[in-house]
CSV table of C-alpha atoms in Angstrom, one decimal:
chain,number,residue,atom,x,y,z
J,1,MET,CA,0.0,0.0,0.0
J,2,GLU,CA,2.7,2.5,1.1
J,3,GLU,CA,4.8,1.6,-1.9
J,4,HIS,CA,2.0,2.1,-4.2
J,5,ILE,CA,1.2,5.5,-2.7
J,6,ALA,CA,4.8,6.5,-2.9
J,7,ALA,CA,5.1,5.4,-6.5
J,8,THR,CA,1.8,6.8,-7.8
J,9,GLY,CA,0.7,9.3,-5.3
J,10,LYS,CA,-2.7,7.5,-5.1
J,11,VAL,CA,-4.3,4.9,-3.0
J,12,PRO,CA,-4.4,1.6,-4.9
J,13,PRO,CA,-7.7,1.1,-6.7
J,14,GLY,CA,-10.4,-0.5,-4.5
J,15,ASN,CA,-8.8,0.8,-1.3
J,16,GLU,CA,-10.0,4.3,-1.2
J,17,LYS,CA,-12.7,5.5,1.3
J,18,GLY,CA,-16.3,5.4,0.1
J,19,ASN,CA,-15.7,2.3,-2.1
J,20,ILE,CA,-19.0,0.5,-2.0
J,21,THR,CA,-18.2,-2.2,-4.5
J,22,TRP,CA,-18.2,-5.0,-2.0
J,23,PHE,CA,-20.9,-4.3,0.4
J,24,ARG,CA,-23.8,-2.5,-1.3
J,25,PRO,CA,-26.1,-4.9,-3.1
J,26,PRO,CA,-27.2,-3.9,-6.6
J,27,PRO,CA,-30.5,-2.1,-6.7
J,28,GLN,CA,-33.3,-4.7,-6.7
J,29,LYS,CA,-36.4,-4.2,-8.7
J,30,LYS,CA,-39.8,-4.6,-7.1
J,31,PRO,CA,-40.9,-8.2,-6.4
J,32,ASP,CA,-43.4,-9.8,-8.7
J,33,LEU,CA,-46.9,-10.1,-7.5
J,34,ARG,CA,-48.4,-13.4,-6.6
J,35,LEU,CA,-52.0,-14.2,-7.2
J,36,THR,CA,-52.5,-17.0,-4.6
J,37,PRO,CA,-51.0,-17.8,-1.2
J,38,GLY,CA,-49.7,-21.1,-2.6
J,39,ARG,CA,-50.7,-24.2,-4.3
J,40,HIS,CA,-51.7,-26.0,-1.1
J,41,MET,CA,-54.3,-23.4,-0.3
J,42,GLN,CA,-57.9,-23.8,-1.6
J,43,LEU,CA,-58.9,-20.6,-3.3
J,44,THR,CA,-62.1,-19.1,-2.0
J,45,VAL,CA,-62.7,-16.9,-5.1
J,46,PRO,CA,-62.2,-17.9,-8.7
J,47,LEU,CA,-58.8,-17.2,-10.2
J,48,GLU,CA,-60.5,-15.1,-12.9
J,49,GLN,CA,-61.9,-12.7,-10.2
J,50,LEU,CA,-58.4,-12.3,-8.8
J,51,ILE,CA,-57.0,-11.4,-12.2
J,52,ASP,CA,-59.9,-9.0,-12.7
J,53,ARG,CA,-59.2,-7.2,-9.5
J,54,LEU,CA,-55.4,-7.2,-10.0
J,55,VAL,CA,-55.6,-5.5,-13.4
J,56,LYS,CA,-58.2,-3.0,-12.3
J,57,GLU,CA,-56.6,-2.0,-9.1
J,58,ASN,CA,-53.1,-1.5,-10.6
J,59,LYS,CA,-52.5,1.0,-13.4
J,60,VAL,CA,-50.0,-1.1,-15.3
J,61,VAL,CA,-49.7,-4.9,-15.0
J,62,ALA,CA,-47.3,-7.1,-17.1
J,63,PHE,CA,-47.9,-10.8,-17.1
J,64,ILE,CA,-44.6,-12.2,-18.0
J,65,LYS,CA,-42.6,-15.5,-18.2
J,66,GLY,CA,-40.1,-15.5,-15.4
J,67,SER,CA,-39.6,-12.8,-12.9
J,68,ARG,CA,-39.0,-9.1,-13.7
J,69,ASN,CA,-35.5,-9.5,-12.4
J,70,ALA,CA,-34.8,-12.6,-14.6
J,71,PRO,CA,-37.3,-12.9,-17.4
J,72,LEU,CA,-37.2,-16.4,-19.0
J,73,CYS,CA,-38.4,-15.4,-22.5
J,74,GLY,CA,-37.1,-12.9,-24.9
J,75,PHE,CA,-40.4,-11.2,-25.5
J,76,SER,CA,-41.1,-10.8,-21.8
J,77,GLN,CA,-37.6,-9.4,-21.4
J,78,LYS,CA,-38.2,-6.9,-24.1
J,79,VAL,CA,-41.5,-5.8,-22.6
J,80,ILE,CA,-39.9,-5.3,-19.2
J,81,GLY,CA,-37.1,-3.4,-20.8
J,82,MET,CA,-39.5,-1.0,-22.4
J,83,LEU,CA,-41.5,-0.5,-19.3
J,84,ASP,CA,-38.4,0.1,-17.2
J,85,ASN,CA,-37.2,2.5,-19.8
J,86,GLN,CA,-40.4,4.6,-19.5
J,87,GLY,CA,-39.7,4.9,-15.8
J,88,VAL,CA,-43.3,4.2,-14.8
J,89,GLU,CA,-44.5,2.2,-11.8
J,90,TYR,CA,-45.8,-1.2,-12.9
J,91,GLU,CA,-46.6,-4.5,-11.4
J,92,SER,CA,-45.4,-7.8,-12.8
J,93,VAL,CA,-46.8,-11.3,-12.5
J,94,ASN,CA,-44.8,-14.4,-13.4
J,95,VAL,CA,-47.1,-16.8,-15.2
J,96,LEU,CA,-44.6,-19.6,-14.9
J,97,ASP,CA,-44.7,-19.6,-11.1
J,98,GLU,CA,-46.5,-22.8,-10.5
J,99,GLU,CA,-46.4,-22.5,-6.7
J,100,TYR,CA,-48.1,-19.1,-6.3
J,101,ASN,CA,-49.8,-18.6,-9.7
J,102,SER,CA,-50.9,-22.1,-10.4
J,103,GLY,CA,-53.3,-22.3,-13.3
J,104,LEU,CA,-52.8,-18.7,-14.2
J,105,ARG,CA,-51.7,-19.2,-17.8
J,106,GLU,CA,-54.9,-21.0,-19.0
J,107,THR,CA,-57.2,-18.7,-16.9
J,108,LEU,CA,-55.6,-15.6,-18.2
J,109,LYS,CA,-55.7,-16.7,-21.8
J,110,SER,CA,-59.4,-17.0,-21.6
J,111,TYR,CA,-59.9,-13.9,-19.4
J,112,SER,CA,-58.1,-11.7,-21.9
J,113,ASN,CA,-59.0,-13.7,-25.0
J,114,TRP,CA,-55.3,-13.6,-25.9
J,115,PRO,CA,-53.4,-16.8,-26.5
J,116,THR,CA,-49.8,-15.8,-25.8
J,117,PHE,CA,-47.5,-14.1,-23.3
J,118,PRO,CA,-46.4,-11.6,-22.3
J,119,GLN,CA,-49.6,-9.6,-21.8
J,120,VAL,CA,-49.7,-6.0,-20.7
J,121,PHE,CA,-52.8,-4.4,-19.1
J,122,VAL,CA,-53.3,-0.7,-18.5
J,123,ASN,CA,-56.3,0.5,-16.5
J,124,GLY,CA,-57.8,-3.0,-16.7
J,125,GLU,CA,-57.6,-3.2,-20.5
J,126,LEU,CA,-55.3,-5.5,-22.4
J,127,VAL,CA,-53.0,-3.3,-24.4
J,128,GLY,CA,-51.3,-6.2,-26.2
J,129,GLY,CA,-48.1,-8.3,-26.2
J,130,CYS,CA,-44.6,-7.6,-27.2
J,131,ASP,CA,-45.3,-6.6,-30.8
J,132,ILE,CA,-47.9,-4.0,-30.0
J,133,LEU,CA,-45.9,-2.5,-27.1
J,134,THR,CA,-42.8,-2.4,-29.4
J,135,SER,CA,-44.8,-0.6,-32.1
J,136,MET,CA,-46.2,1.9,-29.6
J,137,TYR,CA,-42.7,2.4,-28.1
J,138,GLU,CA,-41.3,3.1,-31.5
J,139,LYS,CA,-44.0,5.6,-32.3
J,140,GLY,CA,-43.4,7.3,-28.9
J,141,GLU,CA,-47.0,6.5,-27.8
J,142,LEU,CA,-46.1,4.2,-24.9
J,143,GLY,CA,-45.1,6.9,-22.4
J,144,SER,CA,-48.3,8.9,-22.7
J,145,MET,CA,-50.5,5.8,-22.5
J,146,LEU,CA,-48.8,4.7,-19.3
J,147,LYS,CA,-49.1,8.1,-17.6
P,1,MET,CA,-34.9,-32.6,-37.9
P,2,ALA,CA,-36.1,-36.1,-38.5
P,3,SER,CA,-39.7,-35.3,-37.3
P,4,ARG,CA,-40.0,-32.4,-39.6
P,5,GLY,CA,-41.7,-34.2,-42.5
P,6,VAL,CA,-44.5,-35.8,-40.4
P,7,MET,CA,-47.8,-35.2,-42.1
P,8,SER,CA,-50.4,-33.5,-39.8
P,9,ALA,CA,-53.9,-34.5,-39.3
P,10,SER,CA,-55.2,-31.8,-41.6
P,11,GLY,CA,-53.3,-33.1,-44.5
P,12,LEU,CA,-51.0,-30.2,-45.2
P,13,ALA,CA,-47.4,-30.8,-44.8
P,14,SER,CA,-46.3,-27.9,-42.7
P,15,ARG,CA,-47.8,-25.5,-40.2
P,16,ALA,CA,-46.6,-22.6,-42.3
P,17,ASP,CA,-48.7,-23.9,-45.2
P,18,ARG,CA,-51.8,-24.2,-43.0
P,19,ILE,CA,-51.2,-20.7,-41.5
P,20,ARG,CA,-50.9,-19.3,-45.0
P,21,ALA,CA,-54.1,-21.0,-46.2
P,22,LYS,CA,-56.1,-19.9,-43.2
P,23,LEU,CA,-55.0,-16.3,-43.3
P,24,GLN,CA,-55.1,-15.9,-47.0
P,25,SER,CA,-58.6,-17.0,-47.4
P,26,LYS,CA,-60.1,-15.0,-44.5
P,27,LEU,CA,-58.0,-11.8,-44.6
P,28,GLU,CA,-57.7,-11.3,-48.3
P,29,ALA,CA,-54.1,-10.4,-47.6
P,30,SER,CA,-52.2,-8.5,-50.3
P,31,VAL,CA,-48.9,-9.3,-48.5
P,32,LEU,CA,-48.5,-12.4,-46.4
P,33,ALA,CA,-45.0,-13.3,-45.3
P,34,ILE,CA,-44.6,-16.2,-43.0
P,35,GLU,CA,-41.2,-16.9,-41.5
P,36,ASP,CA,-40.5,-20.0,-39.4
P,37,VAL,CA,-38.2,-18.8,-36.6
P,38,SER,CA,-38.7,-21.8,-34.3
P,39,HIS,CA,-34.9,-22.6,-34.4
P,40,GLN,CA,-34.3,-19.3,-32.6
P,41,HIS,CA,-36.3,-20.5,-29.7
P,42,ALA,CA,-35.4,-24.2,-29.7
P,43,GLY,CA,-33.4,-23.9,-26.5
P,44,HIS,CA,-35.9,-22.3,-24.2
P,45,ASP,CA,-37.4,-24.3,-21.4
P,46,ALA,CA,-41.1,-24.6,-22.5
P,47,MET,CA,-40.0,-26.1,-25.8
P,48,ARG,CA,-39.0,-29.4,-24.1
P,49,GLU,CA,-42.7,-30.2,-23.6
P,50,SER,CA,-43.9,-33.0,-25.8
P,51,GLN,CA,-46.5,-30.9,-27.6
P,52,TYR,CA,-43.7,-28.9,-29.1
P,53,ASN,CA,-41.8,-31.8,-30.5
P,54,GLY,CA,-41.2,-31.4,-34.2
P,55,GLY,CA,-40.5,-27.6,-34.1
P,56,GLU,CA,-42.8,-25.2,-35.9
P,57,THR,CA,-43.5,-23.3,-32.7
P,58,HIS,CA,-42.6,-19.7,-33.5
P,59,PHE,CA,-43.4,-17.7,-36.6
P,60,ASN,CA,-43.0,-14.1,-37.7
P,61,LEU,CA,-46.0,-13.0,-39.7
P,62,LYS,CA,-46.2,-9.9,-41.9
P,63,ILE,CA,-49.7,-9.3,-43.1
P,64,VAL,CA,-51.2,-6.5,-45.1
P,65,SER,CA,-55.0,-6.8,-45.3
P,66,PRO,CA,-57.9,-4.4,-46.0
P,67,LYS,CA,-59.7,-6.1,-43.2
P,68,PHE,CA,-57.5,-4.4,-40.7
P,69,GLU,CA,-58.9,-1.0,-41.7
P,70,GLY,CA,-60.2,1.0,-38.7
P,71,GLN,CA,-59.1,-1.7,-36.3
P,72,THR,CA,-56.8,-1.2,-33.3
P,73,LEU,CA,-53.7,-3.2,-33.1
P,74,VAL,CA,-55.2,-5.4,-30.4
P,75,LYS,CA,-58.2,-6.2,-32.6
P,76,ARG,CA,-55.9,-7.0,-35.6
P,77,HIS,CA,-53.9,-9.4,-33.5
P,78,ARG,CA,-57.1,-10.9,-32.1
P,79,MET,CA,-58.3,-11.5,-35.7
P,80,VAL,CA,-55.1,-13.4,-36.5
P,81,TYR,CA,-55.1,-15.3,-33.3
P,82,ASP,CA,-58.8,-16.3,-33.8
P,83,LEU,CA,-58.1,-17.6,-37.3
P,84,LEU,CA,-55.2,-19.6,-36.0
P,85,ALA,CA,-56.9,-20.9,-32.8
P,86,ASP,CA,-56.5,-24.6,-33.9
P,87,GLU,CA,-52.8,-24.1,-34.4
P,88,LEU,CA,-52.3,-22.4,-31.1
P,89,GLN,CA,-54.1,-25.4,-29.5
P,90,SER,CA,-51.8,-27.9,-31.2
P,91,GLY,CA,-48.4,-26.7,-30.5
P,92,LEU,CA,-47.9,-23.3,-32.0
P,93,HIS,CA,-46.4,-21.3,-29.2
P,94,ALA,CA,-45.9,-17.7,-30.2
P,95,LEU,CA,-46.4,-15.4,-33.2
P,96,SER,CA,-44.7,-12.1,-33.9
P,97,ILE,CA,-47.4,-10.2,-35.9
P,98,ASN,CA,-46.9,-7.2,-38.1
P,99,ALA,CA,-50.4,-6.2,-39.2
P,100,LYS,CA,-50.9,-3.3,-41.6
P,101,THR,CA,-53.6,-2.0,-43.9
P,102,PRO,CA,-52.8,-1.3,-47.6
P,103,GLN,CA,-53.0,2.4,-46.9
P,104,GLU,CA,-50.5,2.2,-44.1
P,105,ILE,CA,-47.8,0.7,-46.3
P,106,ALA,CA,-48.6,3.0,-49.3
P,107,PRO,CA,-45.7,5.4,-50.0
P,108,LYS,CA,-46.8,8.9,-49.0
């Protein structure tokens, strides 16, 4: 250390005060929402009703494959990227989570009358999947719709 | 790629052919480009399920149809999905859809 300071006039990299590389975790995104308390619990309301409330009570909801921190499908990843890029608050739901969202894929497909994922809802209405969001994003319409 | 040539129940050799036939007749498309991009998705987890054996799971569609006139993007996509409901039931996993009207592609 002393030799390095003598030679360069500076503290060796990584040793200066205020270096947070090793102890501050990277900023975590919000957790994904879960629709049910777990597969072992009997639901008292139909899953469809839970979806309905979820999309109506939250302004923007993205149903994606994988979590928002680690999407498992390229289209979901792209949708998350565009939403993050707009800097808006949104909720995400992992449709592959068989423990907490069991049965969601099939129920959501019939609820929204849309056969594929991801699906993005704004104000309770289906806006579309990756293609439609991309098209709105490229036209610069996405931001105003999400506000 | 051995399973590629298997004939389907409906008699047409490939899913792309069936998609073309279904969309062409109902949408009166002036442009209908169908690109099989299944190989780009072959690695992802869901594709290991048995219903996806044989590929033909992912397609890019480019459709220009007068039927899209006055329809929102969601409605246009729904029209396509509705026409291809059978395919989506039988192993078609995802579509990338570019749906335009003849006016929208006309040079200004």
